[in-house]
Amino acid sequence: MQKLLKGGILVTDEGTFQGNILIEGEKIARIGKFDVEELDTDCEVIDVMGKLIMPGIVDAHTHYQLKSRNTITADDFVSGSISAACGGVTTFIDYADHLPDHSLKEAAQLRIDEALGKTVLDFTLHQTITHFDETISQEMVDLVKMGISSIKIFTTYRREGYMIPTGQWEYVFRRLKELEILLTVHAEDDDIIMRLEEEFKKRGQLSPDMHPKIRPSKAEEIAIEKVGELARKVGIPIYIAHLSSKAGYEALKRVKQRGGAIYAETTPHYLLLDEGSLKEPMAQRFIMTPPLRTKKDQKALWEGLKAGDIQVVATDHCSFTLEQKLSDDCCLTILPGLPGSETLLPLIHHFGVGQGLLEYPQLVRILSSEPAKIFGLYPEKGSLKPGTDADLVVFDPKKKVTLTHSNLHSKADYTPYEGMEVQGYPVMTFLRGELVVRNGEFCGQIGQGRFIKAKRSKLYKKVV
Ligand SMILES: [Zn+2]
């Protein structure tokens, strides 16, 4: 069965042009200008005049259905992926925890099994590791075979048991190099944070607005310098997750200037919100790690995106209800994280393209083709190339929407962007040729999403 998206404006990572897209089954069959007379007589024609057609968004950092601190996130794989689909996302990359008493392969498989049958979108995983030894080194081979091509480590949360001791980092990095697995890092220096935490605890200063003081941008700067420099020495690419600060960005640039292959992602909340929100009523809504920073930091991150030093915007979607967020007012123990997948494209379009900071092809690069390339999903995901998956978002650049939680689909009962008006909004999302969202209404099948085996990152082999 063929479908024709007729008369749209196609946007790829390379440019913008007028044209049609023909879908056959799950794949893109043709794009550009072609004679519609030749098509099958039963071809379904969808008029997309005046609308943009982009490759579906790849949200490279999500935590749906995450068990954390004796509770679970508001969004499971059903509501998380439905909300993402309503925002034009077609692929997400979630995390598998390093589970005690399970091999890495088992941990990843358990996570895959949690998502299958629920997710409405395709997905792959990053595998977290929280310790390292000869057994884990061997287990990494199985991960690559099963289609997981990136590992995440923490440079903080030593007390919680997430941090691999610094003395072992080099062994981990060398092993990742052998297997060509991409290193991704939550970069905040643990020593500084521990010291400040003790000081602030003693003084009893633990309200939400103290959080950026306890986890300052200096901690991010030091961690990026340290981990980036070691990666450079070992000779591996490194991807910094959720870069939040100007100081962190400056450290990244220094590593790069010395020849390091360092890449980064930031998030909509670091680009658009600042620590002023932590003085508002119900400030718990805005607690995540790293914390929100200042307007100066926002500006630096936009510059980093524009310059191409920051390649990806992903959401770190980790949603809790207001009841969960407000059940605590100590900044060290408030459940960290916020919803974001559904608003990713509208926000970055409005504040990036709409304000002249980004061009349309850059928007596609940052939200779709770069994450797909970096995490080994390209060109099946992140492109409009004939023969690849027909994962598409049809976007109305004129549609004005006021973001409010009642119009969004996350089970979190708030949005951090409440009341913001954006111009430009997705109106249709296609997953492998099937229409799954039309005008903000999910019309697909629960469980239709597949696990996608990730190939080696393009950062290891710069040919795509
Ligand atoms: Zn995260």
Short mmCIF file of C-alpha atoms and ligand atoms in Angstrom, two decimals:
data_model
loop_
_atom_site.label_atom_id
_atom_site.label_comp_id
_atom_site.label_asym_id
_atom_site.label_seq_id
_atom_site.Cartn_x
_atom_site.Cartn_y
_atom_site.Cartn_z
CA MET A 1 0.00 0.00 0.00
CA GLN A 2 1.41 3.35 -1.04
CA LYS A 3 0.97 6.72 0.65
CA LEU A 4 1.90 10.01 -0.94
CA LEU A 5 2.65 13.09 1.13
CA LYS A 6 2.02 15.69 -1.51
CA GLY A 7 3.38 19.19 -1.90
CA GLY A 8 5.37 19.65 1.28
CA ILE A 9 8.63 21.36 2.10
CA LEU A 10 11.19 18.66 2.75
CA VAL A 11 13.86 19.40 5.33
CA THR A 12 16.96 17.26 5.67
CA ASP A 13 20.25 17.83 7.44
CA GLU A 14 21.54 19.28 4.18
CA GLY A 15 18.82 21.57 2.95
CA THR A 16 15.21 22.52 2.36
CA PHE A 17 13.31 21.88 -0.86
CA GLN A 18 9.80 21.56 -2.27
CA GLY A 19 8.64 18.03 -2.97
CA ASN A 20 6.65 14.88 -2.30
CA ILE A 21 7.39 11.76 -0.33
CA LEU A 22 6.14 8.38 -1.45
CA ILE A 23 5.86 5.72 1.25
CA GLU A 24 5.66 2.05 0.38
CA GLY A 25 4.96 -0.22 3.33
CA GLU A 26 7.40 0.76 6.09
CA LYS A 27 9.88 2.54 3.85
CA ILE A 28 10.40 5.79 2.02
CA ALA A 29 10.18 4.84 -1.66
CA ARG A 30 10.86 8.16 -3.41
CA ILE A 31 11.36 11.78 -2.49
CA GLY A 32 11.45 15.00 -4.44
CA LYS A 33 9.50 16.07 -7.50
CA PHE A 34 8.06 13.19 -9.49
CA ASP A 35 5.06 12.48 -11.64
CA VAL A 36 2.18 11.43 -9.42
CA GLU A 37 0.37 9.93 -12.46
CA GLU A 38 2.61 6.85 -12.29
CA LEU A 39 1.48 5.88 -8.81
CA ASP A 40 -0.80 2.98 -7.89
CA THR A 41 -4.47 3.86 -8.32
CA ASP A 42 -5.22 3.04 -4.67
CA CYS A 43 -2.36 5.24 -3.40
CA GLU A 44 -3.53 7.30 -0.42
CA VAL A 45 -2.79 10.96 -1.06
CA ILE A 46 -2.20 13.22 1.94
CA ASP A 47 -2.01 16.91 1.16
CA VAL A 48 0.76 18.57 3.17
CA MET A 49 0.86 21.87 1.29
CA GLY A 50 2.66 24.54 3.30
CA LYS A 51 3.87 22.02 5.88
CA LEU A 52 7.42 20.88 6.55
CA ILE A 53 8.33 17.20 6.39
CA MET A 54 11.32 16.23 8.51
CA PRO A 55 12.83 12.92 9.53
CA GLY A 56 11.26 11.84 12.84
CA ILE A 57 12.92 13.23 15.96
CA VAL A 58 15.38 11.00 17.83
CA ASP A 59 15.26 11.75 21.57
CA ALA A 60 18.67 10.38 22.55
CA HIS A 61 18.19 10.62 26.33
CA THR A 62 15.05 9.36 28.07
CA HIS A 63 14.11 7.57 31.26
CA TYR A 64 10.64 6.15 30.79
CA GLN A 65 9.33 3.72 33.41
CA LEU A 66 12.34 4.29 35.64
CA LYS A 67 12.38 2.80 39.12
CA SER A 68 14.23 5.25 41.29
CA ARG A 69 14.44 5.84 45.05
CA ASN A 70 11.62 3.43 45.95
CA THR A 71 9.22 4.88 43.45
CA ILE A 72 8.65 4.89 39.70
CA THR A 73 8.43 7.68 37.14
CA ALA A 74 5.00 8.98 36.17
CA ASP A 75 5.49 7.86 32.57
CA ASP A 76 5.78 4.22 31.72
CA PHE A 77 6.81 3.10 28.25
CA VAL A 78 3.23 3.59 27.00
CA SER A 79 2.59 7.16 28.12
CA GLY A 80 6.23 8.21 27.70
CA SER A 81 6.37 7.08 24.10
CA ILE A 82 2.86 8.37 23.27
CA SER A 83 3.76 11.81 24.59
CA ALA A 84 7.00 11.70 22.59
CA ALA A 85 5.12 10.67 19.42
CA CYS A 86 2.73 13.60 19.88
CA GLY A 87 5.79 15.86 19.79
CA GLY A 88 7.16 14.37 16.56
CA VAL A 89 9.59 11.90 18.13
CA THR A 90 9.83 8.53 16.36
CA THR A 91 12.84 6.96 18.12
CA PHE A 92 14.05 7.26 21.69
CA ILE A 93 17.17 6.01 23.41
CA ASP A 94 16.59 4.96 27.01
CA TYR A 95 18.96 3.52 29.62
CA ALA A 96 19.50 0.06 31.02
CA ASP A 97 20.72 0.13 34.62
CA HIS A 98 23.69 -1.93 35.75
CA LEU A 99 21.74 -4.46 37.80
CA PRO A 100 23.30 -6.40 40.65
CA ASP A 101 23.37 -10.17 40.08
CA HIS A 102 22.83 -9.84 36.33
CA SER A 103 25.24 -9.77 33.42
CA LEU A 104 25.16 -6.68 31.22
CA LYS A 105 23.39 -8.70 28.55
CA GLU A 106 20.70 -9.79 31.00
CA ALA A 107 20.29 -6.24 32.33
CA ALA A 108 19.85 -4.90 28.80
CA GLN A 109 17.49 -7.71 27.83
CA LEU A 110 15.33 -7.10 30.92
CA ARG A 111 15.05 -3.44 29.96
CA ILE A 112 14.19 -4.31 26.35
CA ASP A 113 11.50 -6.70 27.61
CA GLU A 114 10.03 -3.96 29.81
CA ALA A 115 9.61 -1.72 26.78
CA LEU A 116 8.43 -4.24 24.18
CA GLY A 117 4.68 -4.66 24.01
CA LYS A 118 4.28 -1.17 25.46
CA THR A 119 6.29 1.35 23.51
CA VAL A 120 4.58 2.94 20.52
CA LEU A 121 7.93 4.10 19.13
CA ASP A 122 11.14 2.40 18.09
CA PHE A 123 13.96 2.54 20.59
CA THR A 124 17.43 1.47 21.48
CA LEU A 125 19.40 1.62 24.74
CA HIS A 126 22.49 3.00 26.38
CA GLN A 127 23.91 0.60 28.96
CA THR A 128 25.02 2.13 32.26
CA ILE A 129 27.97 0.61 34.09
CA THR A 130 28.64 1.38 37.74
CA HIS A 131 31.62 -0.91 38.32
CA PHE A 132 34.23 -2.60 36.20
CA ASP A 133 36.25 -5.80 36.31
CA GLU A 134 37.37 -8.64 34.03
CA THR A 135 33.88 -10.19 33.93
CA ILE A 136 32.24 -6.92 32.88
CA SER A 137 34.96 -6.38 30.33
CA GLN A 138 34.00 -9.73 28.76
CA GLU A 139 30.26 -9.03 29.04
CA MET A 140 30.68 -5.93 26.89
CA VAL A 141 31.23 -8.20 23.88
CA ASP A 142 27.66 -9.51 24.22
CA LEU A 143 26.30 -5.97 24.38
CA VAL A 144 27.76 -5.09 21.00
CA LYS A 145 26.34 -8.31 19.56
CA MET A 146 22.87 -7.52 20.84
CA GLY A 147 22.96 -4.04 19.30
CA ILE A 148 23.96 -1.73 22.13
CA SER A 149 26.75 0.56 21.09
CA SER A 150 27.06 3.10 23.91
CA ILE A 151 27.98 2.91 27.58
CA LYS A 152 27.25 5.52 30.22
CA ILE A 153 29.40 6.19 33.24
CA PHE A 154 28.96 8.66 36.10
CA THR A 155 31.74 10.82 37.54
CA THR A 156 29.51 11.47 40.56
CA TYR A 157 27.10 9.67 42.89
CA ARG A 158 29.95 7.72 44.49
CA ARG A 159 27.93 7.41 47.71
CA GLU A 160 24.98 5.96 45.80
CA GLY A 161 27.33 3.41 44.22
CA TYR A 162 27.02 4.68 40.63
CA MET A 163 30.55 5.96 40.17
CA ILE A 164 33.40 3.85 38.87
CA PRO A 165 36.55 4.74 40.89
CA THR A 166 38.69 7.24 38.96
CA GLY A 167 41.67 4.86 39.00
CA GLN A 168 39.70 2.42 36.83
CA TRP A 169 38.54 4.89 34.18
CA GLU A 170 41.51 4.29 31.94
CA TYR A 171 40.89 0.51 31.86
CA VAL A 172 37.26 1.12 30.97
CA PHE A 173 38.22 3.56 28.21
CA ARG A 174 40.78 1.15 26.72
CA ARG A 175 38.20 -1.62 26.64
CA LEU A 176 35.65 0.66 24.95
CA LYS A 177 38.30 1.50 22.37
CA GLU A 178 38.91 -2.19 21.61
CA LEU A 179 35.21 -2.83 21.14
CA GLU A 180 34.44 0.56 19.56
CA ILE A 181 31.69 1.27 22.06
CA LEU A 182 30.86 4.95 22.52
CA LEU A 183 31.61 6.45 25.94
CA THR A 184 28.88 8.74 27.28
CA VAL A 185 29.31 10.53 30.58
CA HIS A 186 27.30 12.23 33.30
CA ALA A 187 30.05 14.73 34.08
CA GLU A 188 30.03 16.41 37.50
CA ASP A 189 32.97 16.18 39.90
CA ASP A 190 32.02 14.16 42.94
CA ASP A 191 34.62 15.57 45.37
CA ILE A 192 33.42 19.17 45.04
CA ILE A 193 29.79 18.17 45.33
CA MET A 194 30.41 16.03 48.43
CA ARG A 195 32.32 18.83 50.12
CA LEU A 196 29.66 21.43 49.37
CA GLU A 197 26.90 19.08 50.39
CA GLU A 198 28.47 18.68 53.83
CA GLU A 199 28.88 22.45 54.23
CA PHE A 200 25.30 23.23 53.20
CA LYS A 201 23.93 20.41 55.36
CA LYS A 202 25.71 21.82 58.40
CA ARG A 203 24.22 25.24 57.75
CA GLY A 204 20.81 23.71 57.11
CA GLN A 205 20.62 25.37 53.70
CA LEU A 206 18.95 22.71 51.62
CA SER A 207 16.01 24.49 49.96
CA PRO A 208 15.59 23.98 46.20
CA ASP A 209 17.41 27.23 45.33
CA MET A 210 20.56 25.91 47.06
CA HIS A 211 20.84 23.05 44.56
CA PRO A 212 22.92 24.98 41.97
CA LYS A 213 25.26 26.10 44.76
CA ILE A 214 25.82 22.52 45.91
CA ARG A 215 26.29 21.27 42.33
CA PRO A 216 28.04 24.31 40.78
CA SER A 217 29.12 24.62 37.16
CA LYS A 218 32.69 24.34 38.44
CA ALA A 219 31.94 20.67 39.18
CA GLU A 220 30.88 20.14 35.59
CA GLU A 221 33.92 22.00 34.29
CA ILE A 222 36.38 19.91 36.31
CA ALA A 223 34.73 16.61 35.42
CA ILE A 224 34.66 17.40 31.67
CA GLU A 225 38.29 18.46 31.75
CA LYS A 226 39.29 15.28 33.58
CA VAL A 227 37.25 12.77 31.65
CA GLY A 228 37.75 14.54 28.31
CA GLU A 229 41.51 14.67 28.75
CA LEU A 230 41.72 10.98 29.61
CA ALA A 231 39.58 10.06 26.58
CA ARG A 232 41.91 12.14 24.42
CA LYS A 233 44.94 10.37 25.85
CA VAL A 234 43.44 6.93 25.29
CA GLY A 235 42.24 7.97 21.84
CA ILE A 236 38.48 7.48 22.05
CA PRO A 237 35.55 9.75 21.25
CA ILE A 238 33.55 10.96 24.25
CA TYR A 239 29.96 12.23 24.44
CA ILE A 240 28.99 14.48 27.35
CA ALA A 241 25.35 13.98 28.36
CA HIS A 242 23.21 16.96 29.40
CA LEU A 243 25.82 19.72 29.26
CA SER A 244 24.43 22.50 31.47
CA SER A 245 26.93 25.34 31.82
CA LYS A 246 29.21 27.87 30.17
CA ALA A 247 32.12 26.65 32.29
CA GLY A 248 31.45 23.07 31.14
CA TYR A 249 31.29 24.24 27.55
CA GLU A 250 34.59 26.11 27.92
CA ALA A 251 36.22 22.94 29.31
CA LEU A 252 34.87 21.00 26.31
CA LYS A 253 36.39 23.56 23.95
CA ARG A 254 39.76 23.28 25.68
CA VAL A 255 39.78 19.50 25.31
CA LYS A 256 38.81 19.91 21.66
CA GLN A 257 41.58 22.44 21.04
CA ARG A 258 44.08 19.92 22.36
CA GLY A 259 42.81 17.44 19.76
CA GLY A 260 40.19 15.55 21.79
CA ALA A 261 37.20 14.03 19.97
CA ILE A 262 34.65 15.46 22.40
CA TYR A 263 30.94 15.80 21.62
CA ALA A 264 28.00 16.95 23.69
CA GLU A 265 24.29 17.02 24.15
CA THR A 266 22.31 19.68 25.97
CA THR A 267 18.63 19.78 26.88
CA PRO A 268 15.73 22.22 26.40
CA HIS A 269 15.67 23.00 30.13
CA TYR A 270 19.29 24.22 30.20
CA LEU A 271 18.63 26.30 27.08
CA LEU A 272 15.35 27.85 28.24
CA LEU A 273 15.02 27.78 32.02
CA ASP A 274 17.28 29.25 34.68
CA GLU A 275 17.87 29.05 38.42
CA GLY A 276 15.32 31.83 39.00
CA SER A 277 12.68 29.08 38.74
CA LEU A 278 14.08 27.60 41.95
CA LYS A 279 12.72 30.60 43.88
CA GLU A 280 9.19 30.12 42.56
CA PRO A 281 6.42 28.37 44.49
CA MET A 282 6.63 24.60 43.99
CA ALA A 283 10.26 25.01 42.97
CA GLN A 284 10.66 21.24 43.35
CA ARG A 285 9.23 21.02 39.81
CA PHE A 286 12.54 22.33 38.49
CA ILE A 287 14.95 20.01 40.32
CA MET A 288 17.15 17.80 38.15
CA THR A 289 20.88 17.10 37.93
CA PRO A 290 22.90 18.93 36.89
CA PRO A 291 20.78 21.85 38.19
CA LEU A 292 19.46 24.83 36.26
CA ARG A 293 22.04 27.59 35.74
CA THR A 294 21.95 31.26 34.71
CA LYS A 295 21.00 33.25 31.61
CA LYS A 296 24.71 33.53 30.79
CA ASP A 297 24.96 29.75 30.69
CA GLN A 298 21.92 29.53 28.41
CA LYS A 299 23.50 31.94 25.99
CA ALA A 300 26.75 29.95 25.88
CA LEU A 301 24.85 26.72 25.19
CA TRP A 302 22.96 28.31 22.27
CA GLU A 303 26.29 29.51 20.93
CA GLY A 304 27.69 25.99 21.30
CA LEU A 305 24.79 24.61 19.28
CA LYS A 306 25.16 27.22 16.61
CA ALA A 307 28.89 26.62 16.36
CA GLY A 308 28.39 22.85 16.13
CA ASP A 309 30.39 22.16 19.32
CA ILE A 310 27.19 20.79 20.87
CA GLN A 311 25.74 18.33 18.40
CA VAL A 312 22.51 17.13 20.02
CA VAL A 313 19.56 18.40 22.03
CA ALA A 314 17.86 15.55 23.90
CA THR A 315 15.47 15.77 26.81
CA ASP A 316 16.57 13.61 29.77
CA HIS A 317 12.80 13.03 30.12
CA CYS A 318 12.37 11.66 33.66
CA SER A 319 8.89 12.60 34.76
CA PHE A 320 7.30 12.63 38.17
CA THR A 321 3.88 13.87 39.26
CA LEU A 322 3.53 17.01 41.33
CA GLU A 323 2.64 14.84 44.28
CA GLN A 324 5.90 12.95 43.90
CA LYS A 325 7.94 16.12 43.37
CA LEU A 326 6.35 18.06 46.23
CA SER A 327 6.58 15.24 48.77
CA ASP A 328 10.01 16.55 49.75
CA ASP A 329 11.60 19.99 50.00
CA CYS A 330 15.24 19.10 50.59
CA CYS A 331 17.15 19.68 47.37
CA LEU A 332 19.30 16.60 47.97
CA THR A 333 16.36 14.24 48.04
CA ILE A 334 13.62 15.76 45.84
CA LEU A 335 13.03 13.29 43.00
CA PRO A 336 15.18 14.69 40.20
CA GLY A 337 13.97 15.00 36.63
CA LEU A 338 11.25 16.53 34.50
CA PRO A 339 9.12 15.70 31.46
CA GLY A 340 10.30 16.91 28.06
CA SER A 341 10.03 14.60 25.03
CA GLU A 342 6.75 16.06 23.74
CA THR A 343 7.90 19.67 23.86
CA LEU A 344 11.42 19.09 22.46
CA LEU A 345 10.75 19.89 18.80
CA PRO A 346 8.28 22.77 19.35
CA LEU A 347 10.60 24.50 21.84
CA ILE A 348 13.84 24.15 19.89
CA HIS A 349 12.03 25.17 16.70
CA HIS A 350 10.43 28.23 18.28
CA PHE A 351 13.42 29.48 20.27
CA GLY A 352 16.06 28.28 17.80
CA VAL A 353 14.72 28.68 14.27
CA GLY A 354 12.01 31.16 15.23
CA GLN A 355 14.51 33.54 16.81
CA GLY A 356 17.05 33.22 14.03
CA LEU A 357 19.61 31.23 16.04
CA LEU A 358 19.31 28.07 13.93
CA GLU A 359 18.45 27.21 10.32
CA TYR A 360 16.01 24.41 9.48
CA PRO A 361 18.71 21.91 8.37
CA GLN A 362 20.51 22.57 11.67
CA LEU A 363 17.28 21.81 13.53
CA VAL A 364 17.12 18.44 11.74
CA ARG A 365 20.77 17.77 12.49
CA ILE A 366 20.49 18.59 16.19
CA LEU A 367 17.24 16.70 16.84
CA SER A 368 17.41 13.84 14.37
CA SER A 369 20.31 13.06 12.07
CA GLU A 370 23.19 13.71 14.51
CA PRO A 371 21.77 11.61 17.36
CA ALA A 372 21.01 8.88 14.79
CA LYS A 373 24.57 9.00 13.45
CA ILE A 374 26.24 9.26 16.85
CA PHE A 375 24.27 6.33 18.23
CA GLY A 376 24.52 4.07 15.19
CA LEU A 377 20.94 4.31 13.88
CA TYR A 378 21.56 6.26 10.67
CA PRO A 379 20.35 6.30 7.88
CA GLU A 380 17.41 4.01 8.81
CA LYS A 381 16.57 6.66 11.43
CA GLY A 382 17.32 10.37 11.07
CA SER A 383 17.16 10.63 7.28
CA LEU A 384 14.72 10.97 4.37
CA LYS A 385 16.74 8.63 2.15
CA PRO A 386 14.77 6.27 -0.09
CA GLY A 387 14.90 2.71 1.22
CA THR A 388 15.03 3.76 4.88
CA ASP A 389 12.28 3.69 7.52
CA ALA A 390 9.45 6.11 6.79
CA ASP A 391 9.72 7.81 10.20
CA LEU A 392 8.44 11.30 9.51
CA VAL A 393 7.10 14.36 11.23
CA VAL A 394 4.81 16.76 9.37
CA PHE A 395 5.23 20.16 10.96
CA ASP A 396 3.08 23.27 10.62
CA PRO A 397 5.46 26.23 11.02
CA LYS A 398 2.55 28.66 11.49
CA LYS A 399 0.55 26.82 14.11
CA LYS A 400 0.56 28.65 17.45
CA VAL A 401 0.20 26.61 20.62
CA THR A 402 0.29 27.64 24.26
CA LEU A 403 2.03 24.84 26.14
CA THR A 404 -0.06 23.65 29.03
CA HIS A 405 -0.10 20.29 30.76
CA SER A 406 -3.75 19.57 29.94
CA ASN A 407 -2.91 19.54 26.21
CA LEU A 408 0.16 17.37 26.65
CA HIS A 409 0.27 13.60 27.06
CA SER A 410 2.87 12.91 29.74
CA LYS A 411 1.50 11.43 32.98
CA ALA A 412 3.42 14.13 34.82
CA ASP A 413 0.65 16.53 35.78
CA TYR A 414 2.65 19.64 34.95
CA THR A 415 4.95 20.98 32.28
CA PRO A 416 7.95 23.13 33.21
CA TYR A 417 7.02 25.28 30.19
CA GLU A 418 3.45 26.03 31.33
CA GLY A 419 2.02 29.08 29.56
CA MET A 420 4.80 29.47 26.99
CA GLU A 421 3.47 30.21 23.54
CA VAL A 422 5.29 28.61 20.63
CA GLN A 423 4.82 29.05 16.92
CA GLY A 424 5.28 25.85 14.93
CA TYR A 425 3.94 22.46 15.98
CA PRO A 426 3.90 18.90 14.68
CA VAL A 427 0.60 17.90 13.07
CA MET A 428 1.35 14.31 11.98
CA THR A 429 3.85 11.68 13.03
CA PHE A 430 4.55 8.56 10.96
CA LEU A 431 6.37 5.54 12.33
CA ARG A 432 7.63 3.17 9.63
CA GLY A 433 4.95 4.42 7.25
CA GLU A 434 2.02 4.29 9.68
CA LEU A 435 0.31 7.45 10.85
CA VAL A 436 0.56 7.33 14.65
CA VAL A 437 -0.36 10.89 15.60
CA ARG A 438 -2.72 13.30 13.86
CA ASN A 439 -3.30 16.78 15.28
CA GLY A 440 -2.16 15.86 18.76
CA GLU A 441 -4.21 12.65 18.95
CA PHE A 442 -2.45 9.32 19.16
CA CYS A 443 -3.93 6.95 16.57
CA GLY A 444 -1.38 4.11 16.54
CA GLN A 445 -1.15 0.79 18.35
CA ILE A 446 0.27 0.28 21.81
CA GLY A 447 3.26 -2.04 21.51
CA GLN A 448 3.97 -1.25 17.86
CA GLY A 449 7.52 -0.03 18.67
CA ARG A 450 10.56 -2.21 18.04
CA PHE A 451 13.98 -2.50 19.59
CA ILE A 452 16.50 -1.26 17.02
CA LYS A 453 19.98 -2.72 17.06
CA ALA A 454 22.45 0.13 17.11
CA LYS A 455 25.54 -0.11 14.94
CA ARG A 456 28.92 1.33 15.82
CA SER A 457 28.87 5.09 16.42
CA LYS A 458 29.92 7.25 13.50
CA LEU A 459 32.30 8.92 15.94
CA TYR A 460 34.49 5.82 15.65
CA LYS A 461 34.34 5.77 11.91
CA LYS A 462 33.65 9.14 10.42
CA VAL A 463 32.13 7.71 7.26
CA VAL A 464 28.38 7.43 6.90
ZN ZN B 1 19.48 11.11 32.38
#
